[in-house]
Short mmCIF file of C-alpha atoms and ligand atoms in Angstrom, two decimals:
data_model
loop_
_atom_site.label_atom_id
_atom_site.label_comp_id
_atom_site.label_asym_id
_atom_site.label_seq_id
_atom_site.Cartn_x
_atom_site.Cartn_y
_atom_site.Cartn_z
CA UNK W 1 -5.43 -18.57 24.34
CA UNK W 2 -3.67 -17.93 27.64
CA UNK W 3 0.12 -18.03 27.32
CA UNK W 4 2.64 -18.26 30.14
CA UNK W 5 5.71 -16.34 28.94
CA UNK W 6 8.94 -17.23 30.71
CA UNK W 7 12.64 -16.51 30.12
CA UNK W 8 16.08 -17.08 31.61
CA UNK W 9 15.38 -20.14 33.75
CA UNK W 10 19.14 -20.73 34.01
CA UNK W 11 19.04 -24.20 35.56
CA UNK W 12 17.03 -23.00 38.56
CA UNK W 13 14.56 -25.83 39.13
CA UNK W 14 13.17 -24.39 42.38
CA UNK W 15 12.13 -21.18 40.61
CA UNK W 16 10.87 -23.00 37.49
CA UNK W 17 8.58 -25.30 39.50
CA UNK W 18 7.03 -22.41 41.44
CA UNK W 19 6.48 -20.44 38.23
CA UNK W 20 4.90 -23.39 36.39
CA UNK W 21 2.56 -23.94 39.35
CA UNK W 22 1.58 -20.25 39.20
CA UNK W 23 0.94 -20.72 35.48
CA UNK W 24 -1.24 -23.82 35.92
CA UNK W 25 -4.13 -22.16 34.10
CA UNK W 26 -1.99 -21.19 31.08
CA UNK W 27 -2.77 -23.23 27.96
CA UNK W 28 0.71 -22.89 26.50
CA UNK W 29 4.13 -22.11 27.99
CA UNK W 30 6.55 -20.18 25.79
CA UNK W 31 10.19 -20.01 26.92
CA UNK W 32 12.45 -17.28 25.55
CA UNK W 33 15.82 -18.98 25.98
CA UNK W 34 18.62 -19.44 28.51
CA UNK W 35 17.15 -22.57 30.04
CA UNK W 36 20.64 -23.43 31.29
CA UNK W 37 23.77 -21.68 32.57
CA UNK W 38 24.44 -20.39 36.12
CA UNK W 39 22.15 -22.84 37.99
CA UNK W 40 22.68 -26.39 39.30
CA UNK W 41 19.83 -28.23 37.46
CA UNK W 42 20.27 -27.75 33.70
CA UNK W 43 19.05 -31.24 32.71
CA UNK W 44 16.05 -31.16 35.04
CA UNK W 45 14.94 -27.75 33.74
CA UNK W 46 15.28 -28.77 30.08
CA UNK W 47 13.50 -32.05 30.83
CA UNK W 48 10.63 -30.29 32.61
CA UNK W 49 10.10 -27.84 29.74
CA UNK W 50 10.19 -30.66 27.19
CA UNK W 51 7.71 -32.74 29.23
CA UNK W 52 5.12 -29.98 29.40
CA UNK W 53 5.47 -29.26 25.66
CA UNK W 54 6.77 -25.72 26.15
CA UNK W 55 7.57 -23.86 22.93
CA UNK W 56 11.17 -22.74 23.36
CA UNK W 57 13.80 -20.69 21.55
CA UNK W 58 17.55 -20.53 22.14
CA UNK W 59 19.41 -18.06 24.36
CA UNK W 60 23.13 -17.28 24.37
CA UNK W 61 23.80 -19.58 27.34
CA UNK W 62 21.99 -22.50 25.67
CA UNK W 63 24.18 -22.15 22.58
CA UNK W 64 27.34 -21.59 24.65
CA UNK W 65 26.65 -24.77 26.64
CA UNK W 66 26.50 -26.81 23.43
CA UNK W 67 29.71 -25.25 22.08
CA UNK W 68 27.86 -23.29 19.38
CA UNK W 69 28.60 -19.82 20.73
CA UNK W 70 31.98 -18.37 21.64
CA UNK W 71 32.16 -17.54 25.37
CA UNK W 72 34.89 -14.91 24.84
CA UNK W 73 32.49 -12.15 25.97
CA UNK W 74 31.18 -14.04 29.00
CA UNK W 75 32.52 -12.91 32.39
CA UNK W 76 34.63 -15.41 34.34
CA UNK W 77 31.71 -16.58 36.52
CA UNK W 78 29.39 -17.17 33.57
CA UNK W 79 32.21 -19.00 31.76
CA UNK W 80 32.87 -21.27 34.73
CA UNK W 81 29.15 -22.07 35.02
CA UNK W 82 28.90 -22.77 31.28
CA UNK W 83 31.83 -25.20 31.38
CA UNK W 84 30.20 -26.96 34.36
CA UNK W 85 26.82 -27.03 32.54
CA UNK W 86 28.34 -28.40 29.32
CA UNK W 87 29.84 -31.29 31.28
CA UNK W 88 26.47 -32.07 32.94
CA UNK W 89 24.17 -31.99 29.90
CA UNK W 90 22.99 -35.35 28.60
CA UNK W 91 23.54 -35.94 24.91
CA UNK W 92 19.78 -35.81 24.31
CA UNK W 93 19.30 -32.49 26.11
CA UNK W 94 22.33 -30.98 24.37
CA UNK W 95 20.83 -32.04 21.02
CA UNK W 96 17.52 -30.46 22.02
CA UNK W 97 19.25 -27.15 22.88
CA UNK W 98 21.29 -27.23 19.67
CA UNK W 99 18.13 -27.61 17.58
CA UNK W 100 16.14 -24.77 19.17
CA UNK W 101 15.07 -21.99 16.78
CA UNK W 102 16.16 -18.37 17.37
CA UNK W 103 12.68 -16.86 16.99
CA UNK W 104 9.05 -17.98 16.89
CA UNK W 105 5.98 -16.22 15.57
CA UNK W 106 2.50 -16.63 16.94
CA UNK W 107 -0.87 -15.24 15.88
CA UNK W 108 -0.32 -11.77 17.35
CA UNK W 109 3.13 -11.84 18.95
CA UNK W 110 6.65 -13.06 18.33
CA UNK W 111 9.51 -14.01 20.61
CA UNK W 112 13.30 -13.67 20.64
CA UNK W 113 15.92 -13.94 23.40
CA UNK W 114 17.95 -10.78 22.77
CA UNK W 115 16.79 -8.69 19.82
CA UNK W 116 15.45 -9.27 16.32
CA UNK W 117 18.63 -7.71 14.92
CA UNK W 118 20.88 -10.09 16.86
CA UNK W 119 18.72 -12.81 18.46
CA UNK W 120 21.25 -14.36 20.83
CA UNK W 121 23.45 -11.59 22.12
CA UNK W 122 22.14 -8.04 21.74
CA UNK W 123 20.63 -6.42 24.84
CA UNK W 124 17.65 -4.10 24.47
CA UNK W 125 17.95 -1.72 27.41
CA UNK W 126 16.68 1.58 26.00
CA UNK W 127 14.82 3.08 23.07
CA UNK W 128 17.84 3.38 20.76
CA UNK W 129 18.61 -0.35 21.27
CA UNK W 130 14.94 -1.10 20.57
CA UNK W 131 14.45 0.78 17.29
CA UNK W 132 16.02 -1.88 15.00
CA UNK W 133 13.75 -4.50 16.60
CA UNK W 134 10.63 -2.32 16.22
CA UNK W 135 11.56 -2.00 12.53
CA UNK W 136 11.86 -5.77 12.11
CA UNK W 137 8.67 -6.77 13.98
CA UNK W 138 6.06 -8.69 11.99
CA UNK W 139 3.62 -8.82 14.92
CA UNK W 140 2.38 -6.00 17.19
CA UNK W 141 4.12 -7.51 20.24
CA UNK W 142 7.61 -8.93 20.69
CA UNK W 143 8.45 -10.70 23.96
CA UNK W 144 12.14 -10.78 24.90
CA UNK W 145 14.44 -11.88 27.74
CA UNK W 146 18.25 -11.70 28.14
CA UNK W 147 18.64 -8.70 30.53
CA UNK W 148 16.56 -10.33 33.29
CA UNK W 149 14.84 -6.97 33.85
CA UNK W 150 11.09 -6.68 33.25
CA UNK W 151 10.00 -3.65 31.23
CA UNK W 152 7.83 -2.51 28.35
CA UNK W 153 8.98 -0.25 25.52
CA UNK W 154 6.05 0.75 23.34
CA UNK W 155 5.28 2.79 20.26
CA UNK W 156 2.07 4.71 20.93
CA UNK W 157 -0.69 5.18 18.36
CA UNK W 158 0.49 8.81 17.94
CA UNK W 159 3.97 7.60 16.90
CA UNK W 160 5.75 8.55 20.15
CA UNK W 161 7.53 6.01 22.33
CA UNK W 162 7.01 5.14 25.99
CA UNK W 163 9.02 3.02 28.36
CA UNK W 164 8.32 1.68 31.83
CA UNK W 165 9.69 -0.85 34.28
CA UNK W 166 7.23 -3.57 35.18
CA UNK W 167 6.57 -4.77 38.71
CA UNK W 168 4.43 -7.51 40.22
CA UNK W 169 0.80 -7.21 39.16
CA UNK W 170 1.34 -4.61 36.41
CA UNK W 171 -1.26 -5.10 33.68
CA UNK W 172 -1.96 -3.40 30.38
CA UNK W 173 -3.73 -3.93 27.09
CA UNK W 174 -1.23 -4.38 24.28
CA UNK W 175 -3.92 -3.07 21.92
CA UNK W 176 -3.44 0.38 23.45
CA UNK W 177 -0.11 0.52 21.59
CA UNK W 178 0.95 0.38 17.97
CA UNK W 179 3.87 -1.92 18.85
CA UNK W 180 5.28 -3.18 22.15
CA UNK W 181 8.53 -4.87 23.15
CA UNK W 182 8.02 -6.58 26.50
CA UNK W 183 10.79 -8.10 28.60
CA UNK W 184 9.21 -10.58 31.03
CA UNK W 185 12.22 -10.60 33.39
CA UNK W 186 14.12 -13.68 34.56
CA UNK W 187 12.71 -16.81 36.19
CA UNK W 188 15.97 -18.17 37.50
CA UNK W 189 18.16 -15.12 38.10
CA UNK W 190 16.22 -11.84 38.43
CA UNK W 191 18.40 -8.71 38.16
CA UNK W 192 16.06 -5.83 39.00
CA UNK W 193 16.59 -5.89 42.77
CA UNK W 194 13.58 -8.14 43.44
CA UNK W 195 14.78 -11.72 44.06
CA UNK W 196 11.40 -13.27 43.23
CA UNK W 197 11.06 -15.15 39.93
CA UNK W 198 9.65 -12.94 37.16
CA UNK W 199 7.35 -14.03 34.32
CA UNK W 200 4.39 -12.91 32.21
CA UNK W 201 0.89 -13.99 31.31
CA UNK W 202 -0.58 -13.00 27.97
CA UNK W 203 -4.24 -13.53 27.15
CA UNK W 204 -4.59 -13.29 23.37
CA UNK W 205 -8.41 -13.23 23.63
CA UNK W 206 -8.60 -9.86 25.37
CA UNK W 207 -4.98 -8.74 24.61
CA UNK W 208 -4.16 -8.33 28.30
CA UNK W 209 -0.58 -8.73 29.49
CA UNK W 210 0.33 -9.09 33.17
CA UNK W 211 3.70 -9.27 34.87
CA UNK W 212 3.96 -11.59 37.86
CA UNK W 213 6.53 -12.36 40.55
CA UNK W 214 6.72 -15.52 42.67
CA UNK W 215 8.87 -16.16 45.73
CA UNK W 216 10.72 -19.49 45.69
CA UNK W 217 13.12 -21.46 47.88
CA UNK W 218 16.39 -19.59 47.29
CA UNK W 219 18.23 -21.32 50.17
CA UNK W 220 17.80 -24.74 48.56
CA UNK W 221 19.23 -23.76 45.18
CA UNK W 222 22.09 -21.95 46.92
CA UNK W 223 22.97 -25.17 48.78
CA UNK W 224 22.94 -27.14 45.52
CA UNK W 225 25.19 -24.54 43.85
CA UNK W 226 27.64 -24.69 46.72
CA UNK W 227 27.72 -28.50 46.53
CA UNK W 228 28.43 -28.24 42.78
CA UNK W 229 31.23 -25.72 43.50
CA UNK W 230 29.64 -23.05 41.30
CA UNK W 231 31.02 -19.49 41.80
CA UNK W 232 30.08 -17.84 45.13
CA UNK W 233 29.14 -14.61 43.35
CA UNK W 234 26.45 -16.48 41.39
CA UNK W 235 25.18 -18.05 44.62
CA UNK W 236 24.99 -14.71 46.46
CA UNK W 237 23.30 -12.72 43.71
CA UNK W 238 20.16 -14.90 43.82
CA UNK W 239 19.31 -13.60 47.30
CA UNK W 240 19.82 -10.00 46.18
CA UNK W 241 18.02 -10.27 42.88
CA UNK W 242 20.89 -8.53 41.08
ZN1 LIG L 301 20.03 -15.03 30.69
#
């Protein structure tokens, strides 16, 4: 089975459409949370993912937008965008977000937004953050999102750990590792200095993972955000990929 693995769409319909077109040959789309928050098209993004039968889990912004997660730790820009998003969401889409599970398990991989220790909020940025998730994994691979930075942290067959940032076109066999935690980066708000949408393709037949980047129409989403009076900082960062 060929899976398209996406995360952190954040209401960015321009990026989502380009990514789904690039994933046209994927048999299943799996979305690792944060469908909404920051961007100007929360309903359209949720609707699109529902229409194509994507298998989705919740992120912290999805739960914050439905009032199920305290936004005390959100910065002022994220908070403003969440309040705007909450007011936009249709009742049906809000219900859909509320009902999303926190994790999903597949044949040879599992998915979570943040970490298996704390699915919604914990960031895995280095090996010490990753160890509790490695210990909780029930599959050899765990795909994550949340930091919007694509990387792989892996436990080698000899018991040592390896970490690397992933860039466009990077490919590797997950079978070469004992366990791997793979962050596929962000579709709708990349933060690794590359403004192109980030996503992954996983072929469970030959165990090959590839990281992909796609350019999208940033100027159009920026115009929509301005019209919606969303914070300027959130508008600017899309062009920088930070
Ligand atoms: Zn996010």
